[in-house]
Amino acid sequence: MRLTAKERILVHLLDARSVEAAAEAPRGTAQEGISEAVGVGLRHLAQSIRPLMRDGLVRERRAHVRGIRQRRKTYELTTAGRIEAIRVRDRALVETVRVQDPEGIRETTVGDALKAAGKGATVLGIFRSVRIAGVVDLPSLVPPPPSSFVEMLSEAPTVEMFVGRQEELSAVTRADGPRMFIVSGVAGIGKTWFAARACQQLHGTKNLFWHRVQPWDSARSILGHLGRFLAALGKPGLQSVLERGDVVLGAKALAGDLPGSNALFVFDDVHQGGPEIPSVFRLFLDSLERAPDSRALVLTRHAPAFYDRRDVRLAGLVGELELPELTLEDVAELASRAQLTEDAWTFIRRRGGHPLLLQFLQKTHRSAFDPVVAQEDFDRFLSEQVYSKLSKDARRAMKLASSFRVAIPAEALVEDLEVSHDAVLELTDWFLLRKVGGNRYDVHDSVRDFFERMLTTAERRDACRIVSGCLSRLATQAFADGSFLACIDYASNAIALAEPTEHKGGLLETLGDAYAELGDLPASTTAHRQAIGFADRAETVARLHRKMAFEFVTRGNLSSAKAAIEDGFRSLGTLPSEESGWLELTRARAVRIEGKLEATYDHGTAALQIFQRYGELRGQARTLVELAQVEAAQDRSGAAEKYLQQALQIVRSFRDPFPLARVLESLAFVVGFGQGDAEQASAYYAEIDALSAKTGNPAIREFTLGGRAYFDLLIRTDFQAAEQGFEEATEFFRRRYGVRGVLNSRGGIAVLRFYQGRFDEARTIIEKVVAEQRHLGHAADAIEFIGYLAEISLLAGDVPAFREVVERYREPDLVSAAEVEPAVPTMYRAVVALLDGDAPSARKLLDEAGHQVRMPEAIHYHRVASVLLLIMGDEAAGEKHRLLSRDLAASHSRRTFLATTEERANRMREVILTARSQRNAS
């Protein structure tokens, strides 16, 4: 039975019928949905619908359609139409069709096929399968149910017809055997289809990853795609270290994240990769060795260079599958489905089972067929048997599509390239466009190469202009959506099209911005420097220099940052521009890292004035936070809060929740630690928690864990909550390979043990943390913990250990780190001087430290000064400092400090007096 277009429309509307009073109509009742379902182009759809309306079988109305903003014409069956549709469907249900399932191929009725396929299968879906493949593949009739597994398959083709390869499929989908399979074969042999079938079979049992390697892919971009996938599995380590720009640590993160991922990784077109690709696949293979539940398929036209025979024969890590042509039995099955002519069948027996060619034969077998043409020249076959039969619109569409190296979103195909739905249907019927995940289309390499050769010079120029404009829009949109890897693909594809000069600079800037977001400093600066060569405006040049400077500041490369900032100002000259505000802000951040707070304030103030003049809200918010940090560092918490409240008012209007969370965290710190307002600080933390829950993004809360744990420890005196917070923070950073965060969190545990009086535990932790921090070059982090180590040694009565700790402050890396906060080392040198019996030097050093000290160190300084002055006999000054210490602690709500300060001051006095006595006796 063959259903007419009108009959197919009736059956489709019967399946897609909607409640008449519904607020929104299903997409299947709109023209686009009907066109796709019944296989009639939009241009010709009206010719079939009008007679149905005239006969009173279908009625038209305008309604809101799900997923479409504007109201559209929709269609539904009348009562008479429903009766007629049921009659047509009943006739179709008793028709006999050939079906395929895991048990093999058999004949059955359409009705039984629907029952076997289950909910979601349709009569039209069965007839479409018969028309395309000759056999109904029952599993493919019903979309797979939502999987609890992670599947990133947007570049994988949708498999509707598959024969053969059962032995190879069994090898790559079973639980044992090699961890990686190299699937090789000539173009069009079916490598991609084979891998897609493997994914289809493993759906619901494994996490699935697919990446098509592009010529512009680098080791970082491949790792970036893997990091995104693993982060979705709850393994954020690789993604986090790449965002920090630490590629070396990326190798360790990959090896740590892969075990337990239970995934199939597919890498398509690996032969297209550049010189960096073999190294990243070697790294991936080594990591797979420790991931027994995962497998990888590497699809390539020739054997890659990242493995050797030892991996195949000795280690058993690699399996090699060279896909042959289909067997005669498989070809016979395809031929029987398509009912090929004898000439075509004779050609197949001579030529062999090349899948891509067989697909085209299914479309050409009903017309005059010359097997000699096909056998001699594949291009000639495409030209005479395929290209010549395409409509003018379809030819134009394919010439444009051949310029894409990435999958083409359906909406871009229709809207940007102005390709009609009719042309899309025609090209998918001819297998020239193949549907991949995410409602996108792809073109096979062999087909792309053919259509590229068909372009004239004028057509090529127009295609480059049109396609690059589309890709540029897609890159911009991907960046705005935070899809930085997709942005890199779109921008790189556009740049490769020899984009006109006036646009190439913008594309290179977008590319550099995306690389910067992914932490790839070399690629980012390279793209930005190339963009400068195309820039024709002073502001553009300044902006590119500023972006490079920001990345340098982030990584602590201050000399390169300052040079880039100066280049930016030089390019602007006297030109008034908001870009000068961004340059001033970047300069403020650079000098703050150097500890130059006054210069930071000056440059920040200049930046804020410029941003306010131009109404640049993002710049104002960031600058206000920068100025607040300067005020907080100088114990001016009131001024800091004022700046942060202004920033808060601005960021509440932003769509991105992270700026709001960061301002709230800064406010919690300022009012909690700076002003001792525990209630208000708790309210800010509660708002962060609510924001995290509302957005479903736990990272919004997780990055505040360390600061919150110190708040619980020092302000709320809640040791249990503090310990839990430090443990959570340690785990958060550990999973992201954030070594610095892990060490600071472990140091927080040591501070907790210090206040619990568990000095030995605290000392052991601090010694390990400080050693690792200094080894990594984080001396500034180590300084604070060394201060605790000095006090622990003194309170334990271990004067030699105390002297040794104080002497560390003279070591080169700590000397420079201590310059930012010199009061604590100077204060402890005063203690050493008094232990040595040199009271005048001790007094001098105390005075020096007093001029240097700021909060929160001032609380500890005044307590130590009180002890030393009382020992030296200056009771009035000693009492003054004691009261100052208590008053500062009370006004800043340092409850934990207040609870132990008298006991520890007495113990410190006792140890110093005992040591002096012993020294005098000797």
mmCIF file of C-alpha atoms in Angstrom, residues 510-818:
data_model
loop_
_atom_site.group_PDB
_atom_site.id
_atom_site.type_symbol
_atom_site.label_atom_id
_atom_site.label_comp_id
_atom_site.label_asym_id
_atom_site.label_seq_id
_atom_site.Cartn_x
_atom_site.Cartn_y
_atom_site.Cartn_z
ATOM 1 C CA THR A 510 36.351 36.138 19.570
ATOM 2 C CA LEU A 511 38.615 33.117 19.177
ATOM 3 C CA GLY A 512 41.134 34.587 21.620
ATOM 4 C CA ASP A 513 38.389 35.392 24.121
ATOM 5 C CA ALA A 514 37.122 31.790 23.988
ATOM 6 C CA TYR A 515 40.613 30.382 24.485
ATOM 7 C CA ALA A 516 41.077 32.752 27.458
ATOM 8 C CA GLU A 517 37.881 31.464 29.068
ATOM 9 C CA LEU A 518 39.252 27.929 28.737
ATOM 10 C CA GLY A 519 42.565 28.918 30.336
ATOM 11 C CA ASP A 520 44.653 28.497 27.161
ATOM 12 C CA LEU A 521 46.987 31.506 27.499
ATOM 13 C CA PRO A 522 49.290 30.723 24.514
ATOM 14 C CA ALA A 523 46.375 30.237 22.109
ATOM 15 C CA SER A 524 44.561 33.259 23.521
ATOM 16 C CA THR A 525 47.485 35.666 23.207
ATOM 17 C CA THR A 526 48.357 34.332 19.742
ATOM 18 C CA ALA A 527 44.816 34.983 18.474
ATOM 19 C CA HIS A 528 44.682 38.441 20.089
ATOM 20 C CA ARG A 529 48.057 39.427 18.633
ATOM 21 C CA GLN A 530 46.928 38.276 15.187
ATOM 22 C CA ALA A 531 43.728 40.295 15.625
ATOM 23 C CA ILE A 532 45.792 43.444 16.273
ATOM 24 C CA GLY A 533 47.205 43.089 12.742
ATOM 25 C CA PHE A 534 43.683 43.456 11.315
ATOM 26 C CA ALA A 535 42.450 46.191 13.678
ATOM 27 C CA ASP A 536 41.885 49.603 12.117
ATOM 28 C CA ARG A 537 40.603 51.447 15.213
ATOM 29 C CA ALA A 538 42.672 52.634 18.173
ATOM 30 C CA GLU A 539 40.052 51.407 20.656
ATOM 31 C CA THR A 540 40.149 47.913 19.181
ATOM 32 C CA VAL A 541 43.935 47.750 19.495
ATOM 33 C CA ALA A 542 43.754 49.017 23.089
ATOM 34 C CA ARG A 543 41.069 46.466 23.956
ATOM 35 C CA LEU A 544 43.165 43.586 22.597
ATOM 36 C CA HIS A 545 46.235 44.731 24.564
ATOM 37 C CA ARG A 546 44.094 45.034 27.692
ATOM 38 C CA LYS A 547 42.688 41.520 27.291
ATOM 39 C CA MET A 548 46.204 40.108 27.048
ATOM 40 C CA ALA A 549 47.256 42.171 30.074
ATOM 41 C CA PHE A 550 44.354 40.795 32.112
ATOM 42 C CA GLU A 551 45.399 37.200 31.382
ATOM 43 C CA PHE A 552 48.992 38.015 32.344
ATOM 44 C CA VAL A 553 47.851 39.605 35.635
ATOM 45 C CA THR A 554 45.701 36.575 36.415
ATOM 46 C CA ARG A 555 48.763 34.342 36.108
ATOM 47 C CA GLY A 556 51.072 36.690 38.024
ATOM 48 C CA ASN A 557 53.183 37.644 34.978
ATOM 49 C CA LEU A 558 53.269 41.297 35.976
ATOM 50 C CA SER A 559 56.098 42.426 33.681
ATOM 51 C CA SER A 560 54.232 41.216 30.568
ATOM 52 C CA ALA A 561 51.012 42.655 31.961
ATOM 53 C CA LYS A 562 52.520 46.109 32.469
ATOM 54 C CA ALA A 563 54.007 46.087 28.968
ATOM 55 C CA ALA A 564 50.624 45.204 27.450
ATOM 56 C CA ILE A 565 48.903 47.929 29.522
ATOM 57 C CA GLU A 566 51.375 50.541 28.296
ATOM 58 C CA ASP A 567 50.867 49.369 24.706
ATOM 59 C CA GLY A 568 47.129 49.805 25.218
ATOM 60 C CA PHE A 569 47.450 53.365 26.525
ATOM 61 C CA ARG A 570 49.919 54.181 23.752
ATOM 62 C CA SER A 571 47.480 53.032 21.085
ATOM 63 C CA LEU A 572 44.723 55.242 22.541
ATOM 64 C CA GLY A 573 46.882 58.326 22.791
ATOM 65 C CA THR A 574 44.618 61.246 23.760
ATOM 66 C CA LEU A 575 41.453 59.573 22.428
ATOM 67 C CA PRO A 576 38.658 59.628 25.055
ATOM 68 C CA SER A 577 37.406 56.050 25.463
ATOM 69 C CA GLU A 578 35.845 53.735 28.031
ATOM 70 C CA GLU A 579 38.679 51.354 27.131
ATOM 71 C CA SER A 580 41.005 53.563 29.168
ATOM 72 C CA GLY A 581 38.841 52.615 32.168
ATOM 73 C CA TRP A 582 39.488 48.912 31.586
ATOM 74 C CA LEU A 583 43.210 49.601 31.228
ATOM 75 C CA GLU A 584 43.213 51.548 34.513
ATOM 76 C CA LEU A 585 41.351 48.714 36.255
ATOM 77 C CA THR A 586 43.818 46.146 34.941
ATOM 78 C CA ARG A 587 46.690 48.315 36.127
ATOM 79 C CA ALA A 588 45.053 48.619 39.562
ATOM 80 C CA ARG A 589 44.932 44.822 39.850
ATOM 81 C CA ALA A 590 48.563 44.510 38.844
ATOM 82 C CA VAL A 591 49.828 46.974 41.468
ATOM 83 C CA ARG A 592 47.586 45.436 44.164
ATOM 84 C CA ILE A 593 49.383 42.140 43.670
ATOM 85 C CA GLU A 594 52.602 44.046 44.349
ATOM 86 C CA GLY A 595 51.105 45.315 47.622
ATOM 87 C CA LYS A 596 50.908 48.934 46.459
ATOM 88 C CA LEU A 597 47.538 49.784 47.956
ATOM 89 C CA GLU A 598 47.680 53.558 47.427
ATOM 90 C CA ALA A 599 48.484 53.121 43.729
ATOM 91 C CA THR A 600 45.709 50.532 43.495
ATOM 92 C CA TYR A 601 43.261 53.038 44.940
ATOM 93 C CA ASP A 602 44.394 55.800 42.569
ATOM 94 C CA HIS A 603 44.075 53.666 39.420
ATOM 95 C CA GLY A 604 40.809 52.157 40.638
ATOM 96 C CA THR A 605 39.311 55.579 41.295
ATOM 97 C CA ALA A 606 40.360 56.734 37.818
ATOM 98 C CA ALA A 607 38.770 53.613 36.286
ATOM 99 C CA LEU A 608 35.513 54.147 38.210
ATOM 100 C CA GLN A 609 35.201 57.743 37.033
ATOM 101 C CA ILE A 610 35.681 56.688 33.409
ATOM 102 C CA PHE A 611 33.142 53.853 33.666
ATOM 103 C CA GLN A 612 30.594 56.163 35.286
ATOM 104 C CA ARG A 613 31.110 58.698 32.513
ATOM 105 C CA TYR A 614 30.313 56.069 29.852
ATOM 106 C CA GLY A 615 27.639 54.186 31.816
ATOM 107 C CA GLU A 616 29.647 50.939 31.750
ATOM 108 C CA LEU A 617 28.006 48.879 34.518
ATOM 109 C CA ARG A 618 30.217 45.785 34.361
ATOM 110 C CA GLY A 619 33.299 47.943 34.717
ATOM 111 C CA GLN A 620 31.772 49.895 37.595
ATOM 112 C CA ALA A 621 30.906 46.725 39.507
ATOM 113 C CA ARG A 622 34.357 45.200 39.101
ATOM 114 C CA THR A 623 36.099 48.445 40.061
ATOM 115 C CA LEU A 624 33.941 48.926 43.131
ATOM 116 C CA VAL A 625 34.926 45.449 44.330
ATOM 117 C CA GLU A 626 38.590 46.279 43.686
ATOM 118 C CA LEU A 627 38.336 49.493 45.715
ATOM 119 C CA ALA A 628 36.544 47.624 48.507
ATOM 120 C CA GLN A 629 39.463 45.203 48.737
ATOM 121 C CA VAL A 630 41.853 48.129 49.151
ATOM 122 C CA GLU A 631 39.730 49.598 51.956
ATOM 123 C CA ALA A 632 39.337 46.230 53.682
ATOM 124 C CA ALA A 633 43.087 45.627 53.555
ATOM 125 C CA GLN A 634 43.567 48.905 55.458
ATOM 126 C CA ASP A 635 40.913 47.981 58.051
ATOM 127 C CA ARG A 636 38.422 50.526 56.712
ATOM 128 C CA SER A 637 35.498 48.112 56.652
ATOM 129 C CA GLY A 638 32.869 50.884 56.577
ATOM 130 C CA ALA A 639 34.257 52.324 53.343
ATOM 131 C CA ALA A 640 34.663 48.827 51.925
ATOM 132 C CA GLU A 641 31.027 48.000 52.670
ATOM 133 C CA LYS A 642 29.899 51.231 51.011
ATOM 134 C CA TYR A 643 31.685 50.306 47.773
ATOM 135 C CA LEU A 644 30.322 46.756 47.887
ATOM 136 C CA GLN A 645 26.746 47.934 48.440
ATOM 137 C CA GLN A 646 27.050 50.051 45.285
ATOM 138 C CA ALA A 647 28.411 47.017 43.427
ATOM 139 C CA LEU A 648 25.584 44.862 44.812
ATOM 140 C CA GLN A 649 22.979 47.233 43.437
ATOM 141 C CA ILE A 650 24.557 46.929 39.983
ATOM 142 C CA VAL A 651 25.123 43.154 39.820
ATOM 143 C CA ARG A 652 21.562 42.350 40.897
ATOM 144 C CA SER A 653 20.547 43.357 37.358
ATOM 145 C CA PHE A 654 22.992 40.916 35.702
ATOM 146 C CA ARG A 655 21.826 37.590 34.254
ATOM 147 C CA ASP A 656 25.018 35.805 35.305
ATOM 148 C CA PRO A 657 24.655 34.759 38.982
ATOM 149 C CA PHE A 658 28.388 34.534 39.708
ATOM 150 C CA PRO A 659 29.081 38.304 39.975
ATOM 151 C CA LEU A 660 26.233 38.548 42.479
ATOM 152 C CA ALA A 661 27.596 35.599 44.483
ATOM 153 C CA ARG A 662 31.099 37.087 44.552
ATOM 154 C CA VAL A 663 29.877 40.478 45.760
ATOM 155 C CA LEU A 664 27.763 38.780 48.441
ATOM 156 C CA GLU A 665 30.785 36.767 49.586
ATOM 157 C CA SER A 666 32.882 39.954 49.789
ATOM 158 C CA LEU A 667 30.155 41.627 51.824
ATOM 159 C CA ALA A 668 29.954 38.627 54.158
ATOM 160 C CA PHE A 669 33.709 38.880 54.705
ATOM 161 C CA VAL A 670 33.698 42.643 55.278
ATOM 162 C CA VAL A 671 30.762 42.776 57.680
ATOM 163 C CA GLY A 672 31.655 39.473 59.363
ATOM 164 C CA PHE A 673 35.423 39.743 59.802
ATOM 165 C CA GLY A 674 35.756 43.506 59.414
ATOM 166 C CA GLN A 675 32.813 44.619 61.564
ATOM 167 C CA GLY A 676 31.952 41.519 63.588
ATOM 168 C CA ASP A 677 28.332 41.549 62.391
ATOM 169 C CA ALA A 678 27.717 37.801 62.457
ATOM 170 C CA GLU A 679 23.976 38.126 61.803
ATOM 171 C CA GLN A 680 24.362 40.184 58.626
ATOM 172 C CA ALA A 681 27.219 38.017 57.371
ATOM 173 C CA SER A 682 25.060 34.924 57.904
ATOM 174 C CA ALA A 683 22.292 36.602 55.889
ATOM 175 C CA TYR A 684 24.669 37.149 52.961
ATOM 176 C CA TYR A 685 25.789 33.508 53.086
ATOM 177 C CA ALA A 686 22.128 32.433 53.177
ATOM 178 C CA GLU A 687 21.450 34.478 50.033
ATOM 179 C CA ILE A 688 24.367 32.736 48.310
ATOM 180 C CA ASP A 689 22.863 29.362 49.283
ATOM 181 C CA ALA A 690 19.465 30.410 47.913
ATOM 182 C CA LEU A 691 21.085 31.590 44.669
ATOM 183 C CA SER A 692 22.901 28.271 44.329
ATOM 184 C CA ALA A 693 19.641 26.349 44.850
ATOM 185 C CA LYS A 694 17.685 28.580 42.462
ATOM 186 C CA THR A 695 20.176 28.201 39.609
ATOM 187 C CA GLY A 696 20.914 24.536 40.320
ATOM 188 C CA ASN A 697 24.619 25.381 40.297
ATOM 189 C CA PRO A 698 26.407 24.053 43.408
ATOM 190 C CA ALA A 699 29.653 25.810 42.440
ATOM 191 C CA ILE A 700 28.050 29.140 43.429
ATOM 192 C CA ARG A 701 28.065 27.949 47.026
ATOM 193 C CA GLU A 702 31.130 25.730 46.899
ATOM 194 C CA PHE A 703 33.615 28.504 46.175
ATOM 195 C CA THR A 704 32.561 30.186 49.461
ATOM 196 C CA LEU A 705 33.210 27.121 51.629
ATOM 197 C CA GLY A 706 36.673 28.136 52.874
ATOM 198 C CA GLY A 707 35.684 31.663 53.921
ATOM 199 C CA ARG A 708 32.505 30.349 55.514
ATOM 200 C CA ALA A 709 34.459 27.773 57.539
ATOM 201 C CA TYR A 710 36.742 30.505 58.958
ATOM 202 C CA PHE A 711 33.604 32.525 59.763
ATOM 203 C CA ASP A 712 32.196 29.562 61.721
ATOM 204 C CA LEU A 713 35.524 29.057 63.477
ATOM 205 C CA LEU A 714 36.542 32.596 64.421
ATOM 206 C CA ILE A 715 33.226 34.471 64.655
ATOM 207 C CA ARG A 716 30.586 31.880 65.579
ATOM 208 C CA THR A 717 32.870 29.543 67.606
ATOM 209 C CA ASP A 718 31.116 26.608 65.955
ATOM 210 C CA PHE A 719 33.967 24.099 65.736
ATOM 211 C CA GLN A 720 31.811 21.340 64.292
ATOM 212 C CA ALA A 721 30.478 23.496 61.449
ATOM 213 C CA ALA A 722 33.969 24.849 60.808
ATOM 214 C CA GLU A 723 35.480 21.391 60.552
ATOM 215 C CA GLN A 724 32.749 20.255 58.193
ATOM 216 C CA GLY A 725 33.275 23.374 56.082
ATOM 217 C CA PHE A 726 37.035 22.882 55.832
ATOM 218 C CA GLU A 727 36.548 19.204 54.919
ATOM 219 C CA GLU A 728 34.012 20.123 52.222
ATOM 220 C CA ALA A 729 36.334 22.816 50.881
ATOM 221 C CA THR A 730 39.236 20.352 50.802
ATOM 222 C CA GLU A 731 37.139 17.856 48.849
ATOM 223 C CA PHE A 732 35.850 20.593 46.510
ATOM 224 C CA PHE A 733 39.374 21.658 45.586
ATOM 225 C CA ARG A 734 40.730 18.105 45.559
ATOM 226 C CA ARG A 735 38.224 17.039 42.914
ATOM 227 C CA ARG A 736 39.301 20.048 40.857
ATOM 228 C CA TYR A 737 43.016 19.493 41.463
ATOM 229 C CA GLY A 738 43.128 22.941 43.062
ATOM 230 C CA VAL A 739 46.317 22.342 45.012
ATOM 231 C CA ARG A 740 46.378 25.842 46.459
ATOM 232 C CA GLY A 741 42.790 25.554 47.666
ATOM 233 C CA VAL A 742 43.437 22.115 49.147
ATOM 234 C CA LEU A 743 46.468 23.377 51.085
ATOM 235 C CA ASN A 744 44.660 26.446 52.418
ATOM 236 C CA SER A 745 41.721 24.268 53.481
ATOM 237 C CA ARG A 746 44.042 21.850 55.259
ATOM 238 C CA GLY A 747 45.682 24.868 56.880
ATOM 239 C CA GLY A 748 42.223 25.870 58.091
ATOM 240 C CA ILE A 749 41.927 22.494 59.830
ATOM 241 C CA ALA A 750 45.271 23.249 61.525
ATOM 242 C CA VAL A 751 43.976 26.633 62.764
ATOM 243 C CA LEU A 752 40.915 24.834 64.121
ATOM 244 C CA ARG A 753 43.156 22.354 65.977
ATOM 245 C CA PHE A 754 45.140 25.329 67.328
ATOM 246 C CA TYR A 755 42.038 26.861 68.899
ATOM 247 C CA GLN A 756 40.958 23.442 70.180
ATOM 248 C CA GLY A 757 44.312 23.257 72.021
ATOM 249 C CA ARG A 758 45.460 20.230 69.990
ATOM 250 C CA PHE A 759 48.880 21.757 69.329
ATOM 251 C CA ASP A 760 50.749 18.668 68.170
ATOM 252 C CA GLU A 761 48.161 17.933 65.459
ATOM 253 C CA ALA A 762 48.131 21.579 64.403
ATOM 254 C CA ARG A 763 51.939 21.698 64.180
ATOM 255 C CA THR A 764 52.132 18.493 62.097
ATOM 256 C CA ILE A 765 49.546 19.755 59.589
ATOM 257 C CA ILE A 766 51.079 23.214 59.312
ATOM 258 C CA GLU A 767 54.601 21.893 58.708
ATOM 259 C CA LYS A 768 53.355 19.787 55.792
ATOM 260 C CA VAL A 769 51.168 22.567 54.377
ATOM 261 C CA VAL A 770 53.903 25.201 54.578
ATOM 262 C CA ALA A 771 56.485 22.900 52.958
ATOM 263 C CA GLU A 772 54.153 22.195 50.026
ATOM 264 C CA GLN A 773 53.154 25.851 49.664
ATOM 265 C CA ARG A 774 56.754 26.996 49.515
ATOM 266 C CA HIS A 775 57.643 24.198 47.089
ATOM 267 C CA LEU A 776 54.882 25.446 44.769
ATOM 268 C CA GLY A 777 56.044 29.048 45.079
ATOM 269 C CA HIS A 778 53.085 30.173 47.239
ATOM 270 C CA ALA A 779 55.156 31.820 49.960
ATOM 271 C CA ALA A 780 52.489 34.491 50.555
ATOM 272 C CA ASP A 781 50.063 31.748 51.625
ATOM 273 C CA ALA A 782 52.707 30.149 53.868
ATOM 274 C CA ILE A 783 53.420 33.368 55.820
ATOM 275 C CA GLU A 784 50.165 33.324 57.789
ATOM 276 C CA PHE A 785 50.484 29.673 58.778
ATOM 277 C CA ILE A 786 54.096 30.203 59.874
ATOM 278 C CA GLY A 787 52.782 32.790 62.349
ATOM 279 C CA TYR A 788 50.552 30.113 63.903
ATOM 280 C CA LEU A 789 53.512 27.718 63.930
ATOM 281 C CA ALA A 790 55.597 30.247 65.880
ATOM 282 C CA GLU A 791 52.891 30.714 68.513
ATOM 283 C CA ILE A 792 52.302 26.960 68.808
ATOM 284 C CA SER A 793 56.024 26.384 69.457
ATOM 285 C CA LEU A 794 56.063 29.113 72.108
ATOM 286 C CA LEU A 795 52.931 27.866 73.857
ATOM 287 C CA ALA A 796 54.351 24.325 73.832
ATOM 288 C CA GLY A 797 57.433 25.646 75.635
ATOM 289 C CA ASP A 798 59.681 24.612 72.729
ATOM 290 C CA VAL A 799 61.844 27.750 72.599
ATOM 291 C CA PRO A 800 64.472 26.314 70.165
ATOM 292 C CA ALA A 801 61.676 25.414 67.726
ATOM 293 C CA PHE A 802 60.220 28.902 68.147
ATOM 294 C CA ARG A 803 63.599 30.497 67.342
ATOM 295 C CA GLU A 804 63.943 28.257 64.259
ATOM 296 C CA VAL A 805 60.491 29.268 62.991
ATOM 297 C CA VAL A 806 61.204 32.987 63.455
ATOM 298 C CA GLU A 807 64.511 32.587 61.644
ATOM 299 C CA ARG A 808 62.603 31.234 58.607
ATOM 300 C CA TYR A 809 61.247 34.717 57.991
ATOM 301 C CA ARG A 810 64.773 35.645 56.805
ATOM 302 C CA GLU A 811 64.745 33.023 54.024
ATOM 303 C CA PRO A 812 64.605 34.625 50.552
ATOM 304 C CA ASP A 813 61.130 33.508 49.432
ATOM 305 C CA LEU A 814 59.547 34.473 52.762
ATOM 306 C CA VAL A 815 61.342 37.825 52.986
ATOM 307 C CA SER A 816 59.612 39.107 49.851
ATOM 308 C CA ALA A 817 56.267 37.598 50.903
ATOM 309 C CA ALA A 818 56.525 39.211 54.362
#
